[in-house]
Amino acid sequence: MKKSSIIISIFSLFLFAQKTYALGIDEAIEKYFAPFSDKFSEVIFAPVTIAGSEVPILIFLMIATSIFCTFYLRCIGIWGFKHSIYQIFHKKQDDGHQGEVSTFGALATALSGTIGIGNIAGVAIAISIGGPGAMFWMCTGAIFGMALKFCEVTLSLKYRHFNHDGSVSGGPMYYIERGFAQKGFHRIGKTLAYIFALICIIATLGGGCMFQLKILYKRKG
């Protein structure tokens, strides 16, 4: 049974690869993935009416959460900036705390997972559509976004997992599961953590690596 399943899976992958090669990468992605992404986008970006204007519910939740975190932490994006610069460049001291990377290494890791296609292409698109005035709103959004990022990183540190080999594992999937478990919702937290990890894998393949490979493929062609 297992052998037959493996053979069928390999044969299906072969047919899919053959069709992809025949159609081309762009056409294959559009044909096989567009229906799923369109349905998913309709749910995620479902609009809500606020002051007579329609705003995607995901954007509304992000803005509302960023504003709440900013005021709850007393505008940490402003008063904490000097302290963050000091922590990045001061010489690390051995104070007995557990950790695998330096403060600068932690910053570089956080930036590598934050700055991506949306931050690079999104700025150019915003300025081309909204003009130079879009810079004001992007800077304003950055100040509020700092508080949200601070909360994400803090939760990752609080709920990180120390492995048996001494390495450390952390991230949203860990604090989602453990945070909900502390409130008595272990199953909900575990389910949401698995969903988040799965979506990250799909997004990495489709929105990250796949997009870059597509550009490289076009350049070579």
Coordinates of N, CA and C in Angstrom, one line a residue:
M1 N 0.8 -1.2 0.0 CA 0.0 0.0 0.0 C 0.9 1.3 0.0
K2 N 1.9 1.2 0.8 CA 2.8 2.4 0.9 C 3.6 2.5 -0.4
K3 N 4.0 1.4 -1.0 CA 4.8 1.5 -2.2 C 3.9 2.1 -3.3
S4 N 2.7 1.6 -3.4 CA 1.8 2.1 -4.4 C 1.5 3.6 -4.3
S5 N 1.4 4.0 -3.0 CA 1.1 5.5 -2.8 C 2.3 6.3 -3.2
I6 N 3.5 5.8 -2.9 CA 4.7 6.5 -3.3 C 4.9 6.6 -4.8
I7 N 4.5 5.5 -5.5 CA 4.6 5.5 -7.0 C 3.6 6.4 -7.6
I8 N 2.4 6.4 -7.0 CA 1.4 7.4 -7.5 C 1.8 8.8 -7.3
S9 N 2.4 9.1 -6.1 CA 2.8 10.5 -5.8 C 3.9 10.9 -6.7
I10 N 4.9 10.0 -7.0 CA 6.0 10.4 -7.9 C 5.5 10.6 -9.3
F11 N 4.6 9.7 -9.7 CA 4.0 9.9 -11.1 C 3.2 11.2 -11.2
S12 N 2.5 11.5 -10.2 CA 1.7 12.8 -10.2 C 2.6 14.0 -10.2
L13 N 3.7 13.9 -9.5 CA 4.7 15.0 -9.5 C 5.3 15.1 -10.9
F14 N 5.6 14.0 -11.5 CA 6.2 14.0 -12.8 C 5.2 14.6 -13.8
L15 N 4.0 14.3 -13.8 CA 3.0 14.9 -14.7 C 2.8 16.4 -14.4
F16 N 2.8 16.8 -13.2 CA 2.7 18.2 -12.8 C 4.0 19.0 -13.3
A17 N 5.1 18.4 -13.2 CA 6.4 19.0 -13.7 C 6.4 19.2 -15.2
Q18 N 5.9 18.1 -15.8 CA 5.8 18.1 -17.3 C 4.8 19.2 -17.8
K19 N 3.7 19.3 -17.1 CA 2.7 20.3 -17.5 C 3.3 21.7 -17.3
T20 N 4.0 21.9 -16.1 CA 4.6 23.2 -15.8 C 5.6 23.6 -16.8
Y21 N 6.4 22.6 -17.2 CA 7.4 22.9 -18.3 C 6.8 23.3 -19.6
A22 N 5.7 22.6 -19.9 CA 5.0 22.9 -21.2 C 4.3 24.3 -21.1
L23 N 3.7 24.6 -20.0 CA 3.0 25.9 -19.9 C 3.9 27.1 -19.7
G24 N 5.0 26.8 -19.0 CA 5.8 27.9 -18.5 C 5.5 28.2 -17.1
I25 N 6.5 28.7 -16.3 CA 6.3 28.9 -14.9 C 5.2 29.9 -14.6
D26 N 5.1 31.0 -15.3 CA 4.1 32.0 -15.0 C 2.7 31.4 -15.3
E27 N 2.5 30.8 -16.4 CA 1.2 30.2 -16.7 C 0.8 29.1 -15.8
A28 N 1.8 28.3 -15.4 CA 1.5 27.2 -14.5 C 1.1 27.7 -13.1
I29 N 1.8 28.7 -12.6 CA 1.4 29.2 -11.3 C 0.0 29.9 -11.3
E30 N -0.2 30.6 -12.4 CA -1.5 31.2 -12.6 C -2.7 30.2 -12.6
K31 N -2.4 29.1 -13.3 CA -3.5 28.1 -13.5 C -3.8 27.3 -12.3
Y32 N -2.7 26.9 -11.6 CA -2.9 26.0 -10.5 C -3.1 26.7 -9.1
F33 N -2.5 27.8 -8.9 CA -2.5 28.5 -7.6 C -3.5 29.7 -7.5
A34 N -3.8 30.3 -8.6 CA -4.6 31.5 -8.6 C -6.0 31.2 -8.0
P35 N -6.7 30.1 -8.4 CA -8.0 29.9 -7.8 C -8.0 29.8 -6.2
F36 N -6.9 29.2 -5.7 CA -6.8 29.1 -4.2 C -6.5 30.4 -3.6
S37 N -5.5 31.1 -4.2 CA -5.1 32.4 -3.6 C -6.2 33.5 -3.7
D38 N -7.0 33.4 -4.8 CA -8.2 34.4 -4.9 C -9.2 34.1 -3.8
K39 N -9.5 32.9 -3.6 CA -10.5 32.6 -2.5 C -10.0 32.9 -1.2
F40 N -8.7 32.7 -0.9 CA -8.1 33.0 0.4 C -8.1 34.5 0.6
S41 N -7.8 35.3 -0.5 CA -7.7 36.7 -0.4 C -9.1 37.3 -0.1
E42 N -10.1 36.7 -0.7 CA -11.5 37.2 -0.5 C -11.8 37.1 1.0
V43 N -11.3 36.1 1.7 CA -11.6 35.9 3.1 C -10.8 36.9 4.0
I44 N -9.4 36.9 3.7 CA -8.5 37.6 4.5 C -8.7 39.1 4.3
F45 N -9.0 39.6 3.1 CA -9.1 41.0 2.8 C -10.6 41.4 2.7
A46 N -11.4 40.7 3.3 CA -12.9 41.1 3.3 C -13.0 42.5 3.9
P47 N -13.7 43.4 3.3 CA -13.7 44.8 3.7 C -14.7 45.0 4.9
V48 N -14.4 46.0 5.7 CA -15.3 46.5 6.8 C -15.5 48.0 6.5
T49 N -16.7 48.5 6.8 CA -17.0 49.9 6.6 C -16.7 50.7 7.8
I50 N -15.8 51.7 7.7 CA -15.4 52.5 8.8 C -15.4 54.0 8.3
A51 N -16.3 54.8 9.0 CA -16.5 56.2 8.6 C -16.8 56.4 7.1
G52 N -17.6 55.5 6.6 CA -18.0 55.6 5.2 C -17.0 55.0 4.2
S53 N -15.9 54.5 4.7 CA -14.9 54.0 3.8 C -14.7 52.5 4.0
E54 N -14.4 51.7 3.0 CA -14.2 50.3 3.1 C -12.7 50.0 3.4
V55 N -12.4 49.3 4.4 CA -11.0 49.0 4.8 C -10.9 47.5 4.9
P56 N -9.9 46.8 4.3 CA -9.8 45.4 4.5 C -9.6 45.0 6.0
I57 N -10.3 44.0 6.4 CA -10.4 43.7 7.8 C -9.0 43.3 8.4
L58 N -8.1 42.7 7.6 CA -6.8 42.4 8.0 C -6.0 43.7 8.3
I59 N -6.1 44.7 7.4 CA -5.4 46.0 7.6 C -5.9 46.7 8.8
F60 N -7.2 46.6 9.0 CA -7.9 47.3 10.1 C -7.3 46.7 11.5
L61 N -7.3 45.3 11.5 CA -6.8 44.7 12.7 C -5.3 45.0 13.0
M62 N -4.5 45.1 11.9 CA -3.1 45.5 12.1 C -2.9 46.9 12.6
I63 N -3.7 47.8 12.0 CA -3.6 49.2 12.5 C -4.1 49.4 13.9
A64 N -5.2 48.7 14.2 CA -5.8 48.8 15.6 C -4.8 48.2 16.6
T65 N -4.2 47.1 16.3 CA -3.3 46.4 17.2 C -2.0 47.3 17.4
S66 N -1.5 47.9 16.3 CA -0.3 48.7 16.4 C -0.6 50.0 17.3
I67 N -1.8 50.6 17.1 CA -2.1 51.8 17.9 C -2.2 51.4 19.3
F68 N -2.9 50.3 19.6 CA -3.0 49.8 21.0 C -1.7 49.6 21.7
C69 N -0.8 48.8 21.0 CA 0.5 48.5 21.5 C 1.3 49.8 21.7
T70 N 1.2 50.7 20.8 CA 2.0 52.0 20.9 C 1.6 52.8 22.2
F71 N 0.3 52.9 22.4 CA -0.1 53.7 23.6 C 0.0 52.9 24.9
Y72 N -0.1 51.6 24.8 CA 0.0 50.8 26.0 C 1.5 50.8 26.5
L73 N 2.4 50.8 25.5 CA 3.8 50.9 25.9 C 4.4 52.3 25.9
R74 N 3.5 53.3 25.9 CA 3.9 54.7 26.0 C 4.8 55.1 24.9
C75 N 4.5 54.8 23.7 CA 5.2 55.2 22.5 C 6.7 54.7 22.5
I76 N 6.8 53.4 22.7 CA 8.2 52.9 22.8 C 9.0 53.1 21.5
G77 N 8.3 53.2 20.4 CA 9.1 53.4 19.2 C 9.8 54.7 19.2
I78 N 9.5 55.7 20.1 CA 10.2 57.0 20.1 C 11.2 57.0 21.3
W79 N 10.7 56.7 22.5 CA 11.6 56.8 23.7 C 12.6 55.6 23.8
G80 N 12.3 54.5 23.1 CA 13.1 53.3 23.2 C 14.2 53.3 22.1
F81 N 14.2 54.3 21.2 CA 15.1 54.3 20.0 C 16.5 54.4 20.5
K82 N 16.8 55.4 21.4 CA 18.2 55.6 21.9 C 18.7 54.3 22.6
H83 N 17.9 53.7 23.4 CA 18.3 52.5 24.1 C 18.6 51.4 23.1
S84 N 17.8 51.3 22.1 CA 18.0 50.2 21.1 C 19.3 50.4 20.4
I85 N 19.7 51.6 20.0 CA 21.0 51.9 19.4 C 22.1 51.5 20.3
Y86 N 22.0 51.8 21.6 CA 23.0 51.5 22.6 C 23.2 50.0 22.7
Q87 N 22.1 49.2 22.7 CA 22.1 47.8 22.9 C 22.8 47.1 21.7
I88 N 22.6 47.7 20.5 CA 23.2 47.1 19.3 C 24.7 47.2 19.3
F89 N 25.2 48.3 19.7 CA 26.6 48.6 19.4 C 27.5 48.5 20.7
H90 N 26.9 48.3 21.9 CA 27.8 48.2 23.1 C 28.3 46.8 23.1
K91 N 29.5 46.7 23.8 CA 30.2 45.4 23.9 C 29.4 44.5 24.8
K92 N 29.2 43.2 24.3 CA 28.4 42.2 25.0 C 29.2 41.8 26.2
Q93 N 28.6 41.7 27.3 CA 29.2 41.2 28.6 C 28.6 39.9 29.0
D94 N 29.4 39.0 29.5 CA 28.9 37.7 30.0 C 28.2 37.9 31.4
D95 N 26.9 38.0 31.3 CA 26.2 38.2 32.6 C 25.5 37.0 33.1
G96 N 25.8 35.8 32.4 CA 25.2 34.6 32.9 C 23.9 34.2 32.2
H97 N 23.4 35.1 31.4 CA 22.1 34.9 30.7 C 22.3 33.9 29.5
Q98 N 21.3 33.1 29.3 CA 21.3 32.2 28.2 C 21.1 32.9 26.9
G99 N 21.8 32.5 25.8 CA 21.5 33.1 24.5 C 22.5 32.5 23.5
E100 N 22.2 32.6 22.2 CA 23.0 32.1 21.2 C 23.6 33.1 20.3
V101 N 23.0 34.3 20.2 CA 23.5 35.4 19.3 C 23.7 36.7 20.1
S102 N 24.4 37.6 19.5 CA 24.6 38.9 20.1 C 23.4 39.8 19.8
T103 N 23.4 41.0 20.4 CA 22.3 41.9 20.2 C 22.2 42.3 18.7
F104 N 23.4 42.5 18.1 CA 23.4 42.9 16.7 C 22.9 41.7 15.8
G105 N 23.3 40.5 16.2 CA 22.9 39.3 15.5 C 21.4 39.1 15.6
A106 N 20.8 39.4 16.8 CA 19.4 39.3 16.9 C 18.7 40.4 16.1
L107 N 19.2 41.6 16.0 CA 18.7 42.6 15.1 C 18.7 42.2 13.6
A108 N 19.8 41.7 13.2 CA 20.0 41.2 11.8 C 19.0 40.1 11.5
T109 N 18.8 39.2 12.5 CA 17.8 38.1 12.3 C 16.4 38.6 12.2
A110 N 16.1 39.6 13.0 CA 14.7 40.1 13.0 C 14.5 40.9 11.7
L111 N 15.5 41.6 11.2 CA 15.3 42.4 10.0 C 15.2 41.4 8.8
S112 N 15.9 40.3 8.8 CA 15.9 39.4 7.7 C 14.5 38.8 7.6
G113 N 13.8 38.7 8.7 CA 12.4 38.1 8.6 C 11.3 39.1 8.4
T114 N 11.7 40.4 8.4 CA 10.8 41.5 8.3 C 10.8 42.2 7.0
I115 N 12.0 42.6 6.5 CA 12.2 43.3 5.3 C 12.1 42.3 4.1
G116 N 11.2 42.5 3.2 CA 11.1 41.6 2.1 C 10.5 42.3 0.9
I117 N 9.8 41.6 0.1 CA 9.3 42.1 -1.2 C 8.4 43.3 -1.0
G118 N 7.5 43.1 0.0 CA 6.5 44.2 0.3 C 7.2 45.5 0.8
N119 N 8.2 45.4 1.6 CA 8.9 46.6 2.0 C 9.7 47.3 0.9
I120 N 10.2 46.5 0.0 CA 11.0 47.1 -1.1 C 10.1 47.6 -2.2
A121 N 9.3 46.7 -2.8 CA 8.4 47.1 -3.9 C 7.3 48.0 -3.4
G122 N 6.8 47.7 -2.1 CA 5.7 48.5 -1.6 C 5.9 49.9 -1.5
V123 N 7.1 50.3 -1.1 CA 7.5 51.7 -1.0 C 7.4 52.4 -2.4
A124 N 8.0 51.8 -3.4 CA 8.0 52.4 -4.7 C 6.5 52.5 -5.3
I125 N 5.7 51.5 -5.0 CA 4.3 51.5 -5.5 C 3.6 52.6 -4.7
A126 N 3.8 52.7 -3.4 CA 3.0 53.7 -2.6 C 3.4 55.2 -3.1
I127 N 4.7 55.4 -3.4 CA 5.0 56.8 -3.8 C 4.5 57.0 -5.2
S128 N 4.6 56.0 -6.1 CA 4.1 56.2 -7.5 C 2.6 56.5 -7.5
I129 N 1.8 55.9 -6.6 CA 0.4 56.1 -6.6 C 0.0 57.3 -5.7
G130 N 0.6 57.4 -4.6 CA 0.2 58.5 -3.7 C 1.0 59.8 -3.7
G131 N 2.2 59.7 -4.4 CA 3.0 60.9 -4.5 C 3.9 60.9 -3.3
P132 N 4.7 62.0 -3.2 CA 5.7 62.2 -2.0 C 5.0 62.2 -0.7
G133 N 3.7 62.6 -0.6 CA 3.0 62.6 0.7 C 2.8 61.2 1.3
A134 N 3.0 60.2 0.5 CA 2.9 58.8 1.0 C 4.0 58.6 2.0
M135 N 5.1 59.3 1.9 CA 6.2 59.1 2.8 C 5.8 59.4 4.2
F136 N 5.0 60.4 4.4 CA 4.5 60.8 5.7 C 3.8 59.7 6.4
W137 N 2.9 59.1 5.7 CA 2.1 58.0 6.2 C 2.9 56.7 6.4
M138 N 3.9 56.5 5.6 CA 4.8 55.3 5.8 C 5.6 55.5 7.1
C139 N 6.1 56.7 7.3 CA 6.9 57.0 8.5 C 6.0 56.9 9.8
T140 N 4.8 57.4 9.6 CA 3.8 57.3 10.8 C 3.5 55.9 11.1
G141 N 3.3 55.1 10.0 CA 3.0 53.7 10.2 C 4.2 52.9 10.8
A142 N 5.4 53.4 10.4 CA 6.6 52.7 11.0 C 6.7 52.9 12.5
I143 N 6.3 54.1 13.0 CA 6.4 54.4 14.4 C 5.4 53.5 15.2
F144 N 4.2 53.4 14.7 CA 3.3 52.4 15.3 C 3.7 51.0 15.1
G145 N 4.3 50.7 13.9 CA 4.7 49.3 13.7 C 5.8 48.9 14.6
M146 N 6.7 49.8 15.1 CA 7.7 49.5 16.0 C 7.2 48.8 17.3
A147 N 6.1 49.4 17.8 CA 5.5 48.8 19.0 C 5.0 47.4 18.8
L148 N 4.4 47.2 17.6 CA 3.9 45.9 17.3 C 5.0 44.9 17.2
K149 N 6.1 45.3 16.5 CA 7.3 44.4 16.4 C 7.9 44.1 17.7
F150 N 8.0 45.1 18.6 CA 8.5 45.0 19.9 C 7.7 43.9 20.7
C151 N 6.4 43.9 20.6 CA 5.6 42.9 21.2 C 5.8 41.5 20.7
E152 N 6.0 41.4 19.3 CA 6.2 40.1 18.7 C 7.5 39.5 19.2
V153 N 8.6 40.3 19.2 CA 9.9 39.8 19.6 C 9.9 39.5 21.1
T154 N 9.2 40.3 21.9 CA 9.2 40.1 23.4 C 8.5 38.7 23.7
L155 N 7.4 38.5 23.0 CA 6.6 37.2 23.1 C 7.5 36.1 22.7
S156 N 8.2 36.2 21.6 CA 9.1 35.2 21.1 C 10.2 34.8 22.1
L157 N 10.7 35.8 22.8 CA 11.7 35.6 23.9 C 11.1 34.9 25.1
K158 N 9.9 35.4 25.5 CA 9.2 34.9 26.7 C 8.8 33.4 26.5
Y159 N 8.4 33.0 25.4 CA 7.9 31.7 25.2 C 8.8 30.8 24.3
R160 N 10.1 31.2 24.2 CA 11.0 30.4 23.5 C 11.3 29.0 24.1
H161 N 11.7 28.1 23.3 CA 11.9 26.7 23.8 C 13.4 26.4 23.7
F162 N 14.0 25.9 24.9 CA 15.4 25.5 24.9 C 15.4 24.0 24.6
N163 N 16.1 23.6 23.6 CA 16.2 22.2 23.2 C 17.3 21.5 24.0
H164 N 17.2 20.2 23.9 CA 18.2 19.4 24.7 C 19.6 19.6 24.3
D165 N 19.9 20.0 23.0 CA 21.2 20.2 22.6 C 21.8 21.6 22.9
G166 N 20.9 22.4 23.6 CA 21.4 23.7 24.0 C 20.9 24.8 23.1
S167 N 20.4 24.4 21.9 CA 19.9 25.4 20.9 C 18.6 26.0 21.4
V168 N 18.2 27.1 20.8 CA 16.9 27.7 21.2 C 16.0 27.8 20.0
S169 N 14.7 27.5 20.2 CA 13.7 27.6 19.1 C 12.7 28.6 19.6
G170 N 12.2 29.5 18.7 CA 11.2 30.5 19.0 C 10.5 31.0 17.8
G171 N 9.6 31.9 18.0 CA 8.8 32.4 17.0 C 7.3 32.4 17.3
P172 N 6.5 33.0 16.4 CA 5.1 33.1 16.6 C 4.4 31.7 16.9
M173 N 4.8 30.7 16.2 CA 4.2 29.4 16.4 C 4.4 28.9 17.8
Y174 N 5.4 29.3 18.5 CA 5.6 28.9 19.9 C 4.8 29.7 20.9
Y175 N 4.8 31.1 20.7 CA 4.1 31.9 21.6 C 2.6 31.8 21.4
I176 N 2.2 31.5 20.2 CA 0.7 31.3 20.0 C 0.3 30.0 20.7
E177 N 1.0 28.9 20.6 CA 0.6 27.7 21.3 C 0.7 27.9 22.8
R178 N 1.8 28.4 23.3 CA 2.0 28.4 24.8 C 1.2 29.6 25.4
G179 N 1.0 30.7 24.7 CA 0.2 31.7 25.2 C -1.2 31.3 25.4
F180 N -1.8 30.6 24.4 CA -3.2 30.2 24.5 C -3.3 29.1 25.6
A181 N -2.2 28.2 25.7 CA -2.2 27.2 26.7 C -2.2 27.7 28.1
Q182 N -1.6 28.8 28.4 CA -1.6 29.5 29.7 C -3.0 30.0 30.0
K183 N -3.8 30.3 29.0 CA -5.1 30.8 29.3 C -6.1 29.7 29.3
G184 N -5.7 28.4 29.1 CA -6.6 27.3 29.2 C -7.1 26.9 27.8
F185 N -6.5 27.4 26.7 CA -7.0 27.0 25.4 C -5.9 26.3 24.6
H186 N -5.5 25.2 25.1 CA -4.3 24.5 24.6 C -4.6 24.0 23.1
R187 N -5.8 23.4 22.9 CA -6.1 22.9 21.6 C -6.2 24.0 20.5
I188 N -6.8 25.1 20.9 CA -6.9 26.2 20.0 C -5.6 26.8 19.6
G189 N -4.7 27.0 20.7 CA -3.4 27.5 20.4 C -2.6 26.6 19.6
K190 N -2.6 25.3 19.8 CA -1.8 24.4 19.0 C -2.3 24.3 17.6
T191 N -3.6 24.4 17.4 CA -4.2 24.4 16.0 C -3.7 25.7 15.3
L192 N -3.9 26.8 15.9 CA -3.5 28.1 15.3 C -2.0 28.1 15.0
A193 N -1.2 27.5 15.9 CA 0.3 27.5 15.7 C 0.6 26.6 14.4
Y194 N 0.0 25.5 14.3 CA 0.2 24.7 13.1 C -0.2 25.4 11.8
I195 N -1.4 26.1 11.9 CA -1.9 26.8 10.7 C -0.9 27.9 10.3
F196 N -0.4 28.6 11.3 CA 0.6 29.7 11.1 C 1.9 29.1 10.4
A197 N 2.4 28.0 11.0 CA 3.6 27.4 10.4 C 3.4 27.0 9.0
L198 N 2.2 26.4 8.7 CA 1.9 25.9 7.4 C 1.8 27.0 6.4
I199 N 1.1 28.1 6.8 CA 1.0 29.3 5.9 C 2.4 29.9 5.6
C200 N 3.2 29.9 6.6 CA 4.6 30.5 6.5 C 5.3 29.7 5.4
I201 N 5.2 28.4 5.4 CA 5.9 27.5 4.4 C 5.4 27.9 3.0
I202 N 4.1 27.9 2.9 CA 3.5 28.2 1.6 C 3.9 29.6 1.1
A203 N 3.9 30.6 2.0 CA 4.2 32.0 1.7 C 5.7 32.1 1.3
T204 N 6.5 31.3 2.0 CA 8.0 31.3 1.6 C 8.2 30.8 0.2
L205 N 7.5 29.7 -0.1 CA 7.7 29.2 -1.4 C 7.1 30.1 -2.5
G206 N 5.9 30.6 -2.3 CA 5.2 31.3 -3.3 C 5.6 32.8 -3.4
G207 N 5.7 33.4 -2.2 CA 6.0 34.9 -2.2 C 7.4 35.3 -2.0
G208 N 8.3 34.3 -1.6 CA 9.7 34.6 -1.4 C 10.6 34.0 -2.4
C209 N 10.9 32.7 -2.2 CA 11.8 32.0 -3.1 C 11.3 31.9 -4.5
M210 N 10.0 31.6 -4.6 CA 9.5 31.4 -6.0 C 9.5 32.6 -6.8
F211 N 9.2 33.8 -6.1 CA 9.2 35.1 -6.8 C 10.6 35.4 -7.3
Q212 N 11.6 35.2 -6.4 CA 13.0 35.5 -6.8 C 13.5 34.6 -7.9
L213 N 13.1 33.3 -7.9 CA 13.5 32.3 -8.9 C 12.8 32.7 -10.2
K214 N 11.6 33.3 -10.2 CA 10.9 33.7 -11.4 C 11.7 34.9 -12.0
I215 N 12.2 35.8 -11.2 CA 12.9 36.9 -11.8 C 14.2 36.4 -12.4
L216 N 14.9 35.5 -11.7 CA 16.2 34.9 -12.2 C 15.9 34.2 -13.5
Y217 N 14.8 33.4 -13.6 CA 14.5 32.7 -14.7 C 14.3 33.6 -15.9
K218 N 13.6 34.7 -15.7 CA 13.3 35.7 -16.8 C 14.6 36.3 -17.3
R219 N 15.5 36.6 -16.3 CA 16.8 37.2 -16.7 C 17.6 36.3 -17.6
K220 N 17.7 35.0 -17.2 CA 18.4 34.1 -18.0 C 17.8 33.8 -19.3
G221 N 16.4 33.9 -19.4 CA 15.7 33.7 -20.6 C 15.9 34.8 -21.6

